[in-house]
mmCIF file of C-alpha atoms in Angstrom:
data_model
loop_
_atom_site.group_PDB
_atom_site.id
_atom_site.type_symbol
_atom_site.label_atom_id
_atom_site.label_comp_id
_atom_site.label_asym_id
_atom_site.label_seq_id
_atom_site.Cartn_x
_atom_site.Cartn_y
_atom_site.Cartn_z
ATOM 1 C CA UNK A 7 -30.920 45.888 69.609
ATOM 2 C CA UNK A 8 -28.544 47.718 67.118
ATOM 3 C CA UNK A 9 -29.643 50.402 64.968
ATOM 4 C CA UNK A 10 -28.628 48.437 61.740
ATOM 5 C CA UNK A 11 -30.738 45.555 63.094
ATOM 6 C CA UNK A 12 -33.881 47.689 63.724
ATOM 7 C CA UNK A 13 -33.352 49.141 60.230
ATOM 8 C CA UNK A 14 -33.154 45.550 58.898
ATOM 9 C CA UNK A 15 -36.301 44.317 60.705
ATOM 10 C CA UNK A 16 -38.248 47.388 59.466
ATOM 11 C CA UNK A 17 -37.089 46.646 55.757
ATOM 12 C CA UNK A 18 -38.141 43.036 56.132
ATOM 13 C CA UNK A 19 -41.563 44.136 57.761
ATOM 14 C CA UNK A 20 -42.312 46.251 54.636
ATOM 15 C CA UNK A 21 -41.278 43.623 52.183
ATOM 16 C CA UNK A 22 -43.218 40.842 53.985
ATOM 17 C CA UNK A 23 -46.363 43.153 54.162
ATOM 18 C CA UNK A 24 -46.190 43.572 50.475
ATOM 19 C CA UNK A 25 -46.036 39.894 49.957
ATOM 20 C CA UNK A 26 -42.772 39.861 48.349
ATOM 21 C CA UNK A 27 -39.831 37.382 48.825
ATOM 22 C CA UNK A 28 -36.319 38.271 48.441
ATOM 23 C CA UNK A 29 -36.189 36.646 44.983
ATOM 24 C CA UNK A 30 -39.384 38.626 43.996
ATOM 25 C CA UNK A 31 -37.520 41.892 45.039
ATOM 26 C CA UNK A 32 -34.626 40.780 42.833
ATOM 27 C CA UNK A 33 -37.008 39.942 39.840
ATOM 28 C CA UNK A 34 -39.092 43.051 40.083
ATOM 29 C CA UNK A 35 -36.202 45.309 40.320
ATOM 30 C CA UNK A 36 -34.551 43.660 37.229
ATOM 31 C CA UNK A 37 -31.477 42.733 39.248
ATOM 32 C CA UNK A 38 -31.054 46.275 40.810
ATOM 33 C CA UNK A 39 -31.552 44.738 44.368
ATOM 34 C CA UNK A 40 -29.888 41.299 44.682
ATOM 35 C CA UNK A 41 -31.833 39.066 47.127
ATOM 36 C CA UNK A 42 -28.477 38.266 49.146
ATOM 37 C CA UNK A 43 -27.735 41.905 49.482
ATOM 38 C CA UNK A 44 -31.241 42.744 50.590
ATOM 39 C CA UNK A 45 -31.271 39.787 52.956
ATOM 40 C CA UNK A 46 -28.149 40.939 54.460
ATOM 41 C CA UNK A 47 -29.551 44.352 55.192
ATOM 42 C CA UNK A 48 -32.703 42.728 56.752
ATOM 43 C CA UNK A 49 -30.458 40.599 59.045
ATOM 44 C CA UNK A 50 -28.429 43.525 60.155
ATOM 45 C CA UNK A 51 -25.337 41.759 58.823
ATOM 46 C CA UNK A 52 -24.450 44.620 56.399
ATOM 47 C CA UNK A 53 -24.875 48.456 56.978
ATOM 48 C CA UNK A 54 -26.991 50.304 54.143
ATOM 49 C CA UNK A 55 -26.044 53.709 53.155
ATOM 50 C CA UNK A 56 -28.405 56.551 53.306
ATOM 51 C CA UNK A 57 -28.669 56.615 49.487
ATOM 52 C CA UNK A 58 -29.338 52.980 49.116
ATOM 53 C CA UNK A 59 -31.943 53.229 52.213
ATOM 54 C CA UNK A 60 -33.755 56.011 50.103
ATOM 55 C CA UNK A 61 -33.672 54.021 46.930
ATOM 56 C CA UNK A 62 -34.969 50.796 48.580
ATOM 57 C CA UNK A 63 -37.678 52.628 50.253
ATOM 58 C CA UNK A 64 -38.799 54.249 47.003
ATOM 59 C CA UNK A 65 -38.605 50.951 45.284
ATOM 60 C CA UNK A 66 -41.259 49.699 48.201
ATOM 61 C CA UNK A 67 -43.237 52.779 47.719
ATOM 62 C CA UNK A 68 -42.680 53.873 51.310
ATOM 63 C CA UNK A 69 -40.882 56.804 52.922
ATOM 64 C CA UNK A 70 -37.424 56.449 54.464
ATOM 65 C CA UNK A 71 -38.955 57.344 57.765
ATOM 66 C CA UNK A 72 -41.004 54.150 57.387
ATOM 67 C CA UNK A 73 -37.883 51.899 57.561
ATOM 68 C CA UNK A 74 -35.971 54.091 60.117
ATOM 69 C CA UNK A 75 -36.408 53.272 64.014
ATOM 70 C CA UNK A 76 -38.772 55.478 65.746
ATOM 71 C CA UNK A 77 -41.926 55.105 67.563
ATOM 72 C CA UNK A 78 -44.618 54.132 65.040
ATOM 73 C CA UNK A 79 -44.044 51.000 63.085
ATOM 74 C CA UNK A 80 -44.768 51.048 59.545
ATOM 75 C CA UNK A 81 -48.126 49.124 59.576
ATOM 76 C CA UNK A 82 -49.713 51.692 61.873
ATOM 77 C CA UNK A 83 -48.174 55.043 60.904
ATOM 78 C CA UNK A 84 -50.662 57.915 61.192
ATOM 79 C CA UNK A 85 -51.545 59.712 57.981
ATOM 80 C CA UNK A 86 -49.121 57.568 55.703
ATOM 81 C CA UNK A 87 -50.565 54.260 55.181
ATOM 82 C CA UNK A 88 -51.852 51.229 56.832
ATOM 83 C CA UNK A 89 -52.066 47.468 56.255
ATOM 84 C CA UNK A 90 -55.476 46.295 55.173
ATOM 85 C CA UNK A 91 -56.301 42.488 56.008
ATOM 86 C CA UNK A 92 -57.861 41.460 52.632
ATOM 87 C CA UNK A 93 -59.190 38.069 54.284
ATOM 88 C CA UNK A 94 -61.072 39.951 56.945
ATOM 89 C CA UNK A 95 -62.262 42.689 54.321
ATOM 90 C CA UNK A 96 -63.765 39.809 52.188
ATOM 91 C CA UNK A 97 -65.964 38.549 54.878
ATOM 92 C CA UNK A 98 -67.443 41.877 55.626
ATOM 93 C CA UNK A 99 -70.212 41.940 53.050
ATOM 94 C CA UNK A 100 -71.651 44.321 50.591
ATOM 95 C CA UNK A 101 -71.103 47.445 52.520
ATOM 96 C CA UNK A 102 -67.308 47.158 51.622
ATOM 97 C CA UNK A 103 -67.615 45.908 48.129
ATOM 98 C CA UNK A 104 -66.338 49.287 46.730
ATOM 99 C CA UNK A 105 -63.369 49.007 48.857
ATOM 100 C CA UNK A 106 -62.664 45.278 47.798
ATOM 101 C CA UNK A 107 -62.917 46.318 43.954
ATOM 102 C CA UNK A 108 -60.524 49.223 44.823
ATOM 103 C CA UNK A 109 -58.016 47.076 46.379
ATOM 104 C CA UNK A 110 -58.163 44.472 43.517
ATOM 105 C CA UNK A 111 -57.295 47.454 41.199
ATOM 106 C CA UNK A 112 -54.290 48.469 43.502
ATOM 107 C CA UNK A 113 -52.968 45.049 43.381
ATOM 108 C CA UNK A 114 -53.174 44.804 39.690
ATOM 109 C CA UNK A 115 -51.332 48.123 39.269
ATOM 110 C CA UNK A 116 -48.531 46.916 41.796
ATOM 111 C CA UNK A 117 -48.361 43.533 40.503
ATOM 112 C CA UNK A 118 -49.158 42.407 44.040
ATOM 113 C CA UNK A 119 -51.416 39.249 44.251
ATOM 114 C CA UNK A 120 -50.800 37.962 47.724
ATOM 115 C CA UNK A 121 -54.496 38.285 48.495
ATOM 116 C CA UNK A 122 -53.855 38.438 52.309
ATOM 117 C CA UNK A 123 -52.820 41.901 53.102
ATOM 118 C CA UNK A 124 -52.192 45.131 51.002
ATOM 119 C CA UNK A 125 -50.264 48.217 52.199
ATOM 120 C CA UNK A 126 -52.384 51.257 51.653
ATOM 121 C CA UNK A 127 -50.447 54.511 50.970
ATOM 122 C CA UNK A 128 -51.614 57.946 51.794
ATOM 123 C CA UNK A 129 -53.228 58.560 48.394
ATOM 124 C CA UNK A 130 -55.071 55.053 48.742
ATOM 125 C CA UNK A 131 -56.480 56.074 52.084
ATOM 126 C CA UNK A 132 -57.892 59.407 50.583
ATOM 127 C CA UNK A 133 -59.437 57.749 47.686
ATOM 128 C CA UNK A 134 -61.026 54.917 49.904
ATOM 129 C CA UNK A 135 -62.364 57.540 52.173
ATOM 130 C CA UNK A 136 -64.307 59.018 49.244
ATOM 131 C CA UNK A 137 -65.513 55.636 48.250
ATOM 132 C CA UNK A 138 -66.783 54.933 51.696
ATOM 133 C CA UNK A 139 -68.047 58.665 51.992
ATOM 134 C CA UNK A 140 -66.113 59.384 55.119
ATOM 135 C CA UNK A 141 -62.864 61.255 56.267
ATOM 136 C CA UNK A 142 -59.650 59.565 56.370
ATOM 137 C CA UNK A 143 -59.987 59.554 60.204
ATOM 138 C CA UNK A 144 -63.343 58.138 60.039
ATOM 139 C CA UNK A 145 -62.340 55.470 57.606
ATOM 140 C CA UNK A 146 -59.409 54.385 59.696
ATOM 141 C CA UNK A 147 -61.701 54.126 62.710
ATOM 142 C CA UNK A 148 -64.163 52.209 60.848
ATOM 143 C CA UNK A 149 -61.613 49.757 59.365
ATOM 144 C CA UNK A 150 -60.144 49.367 62.950
ATOM 145 C CA UNK A 151 -63.575 48.605 64.476
ATOM 146 C CA UNK A 152 -64.312 45.867 61.999
ATOM 147 C CA UNK A 153 -60.903 44.249 62.403
ATOM 148 C CA UNK A 154 -59.612 44.937 58.809
ATOM 149 C CA UNK A 155 -56.355 46.581 59.851
ATOM 150 C CA UNK A 156 -53.280 44.539 60.794
ATOM 151 C CA UNK A 157 -50.868 45.976 63.330
ATOM 152 C CA UNK A 158 -47.766 44.740 61.811
ATOM 153 C CA UNK A 159 -45.690 41.689 61.023
ATOM 154 C CA UNK A 160 -46.573 38.592 63.509
ATOM 155 C CA UNK A 161 -42.694 37.860 63.421
ATOM 156 C CA UNK A 162 -43.559 34.239 62.289
ATOM 157 C CA UNK A 163 -41.277 34.281 59.103
ATOM 158 C CA UNK A 164 -41.902 35.362 55.549
ATOM 159 C CA UNK A 165 -45.373 33.939 55.273
ATOM 160 C CA UNK A 166 -48.071 36.413 56.425
#
C-alpha cells in the first residue's frame, strides 16, 4: 500500500469516526474543504501537502500524527483519545450516567449527533476520569473491560 493511500485511509477513518459525510465536511467548513477534494485525498488519488494535512487534521480536531501512517491507528492511540461506543455505553446502566451526560454535552458543542460513536480527545479523557473518579489509565481499562471502546473503522463503508 502506498503512503498516500495509507494517509487517505486514516483521513477517512477519522472522518467516519466523527460521523461526517464528505458533504458534511464541506458544509461545516463553509466550503474550505470541498467534498470532491477530501474524497480524492481519502482514496489516495491526490497527494495532500503537509500544510493542507495539518489544516485538515485541525479541522477534525486531531493531531497530524493521527493521520500519518504509523503503528497505532487513530481510534486506539495511547494518551491522545479513543472512540467511545455510545450504543454500548447507553446499555451500561446508572454507573455510567455521568459519562453519558458528558458525551451529550460534547456532541452538542461539536455539532456531532451521530449517536453511535464519539471520538474522545485527551482533554475529554481527563475530564471523564474525574467524573468516574479514576485515573485516565484506569478509565481506559474500565471502558475496555465493559466493551465501550471501539478499535477503529470496520471497513464496511461510510456508515458506522
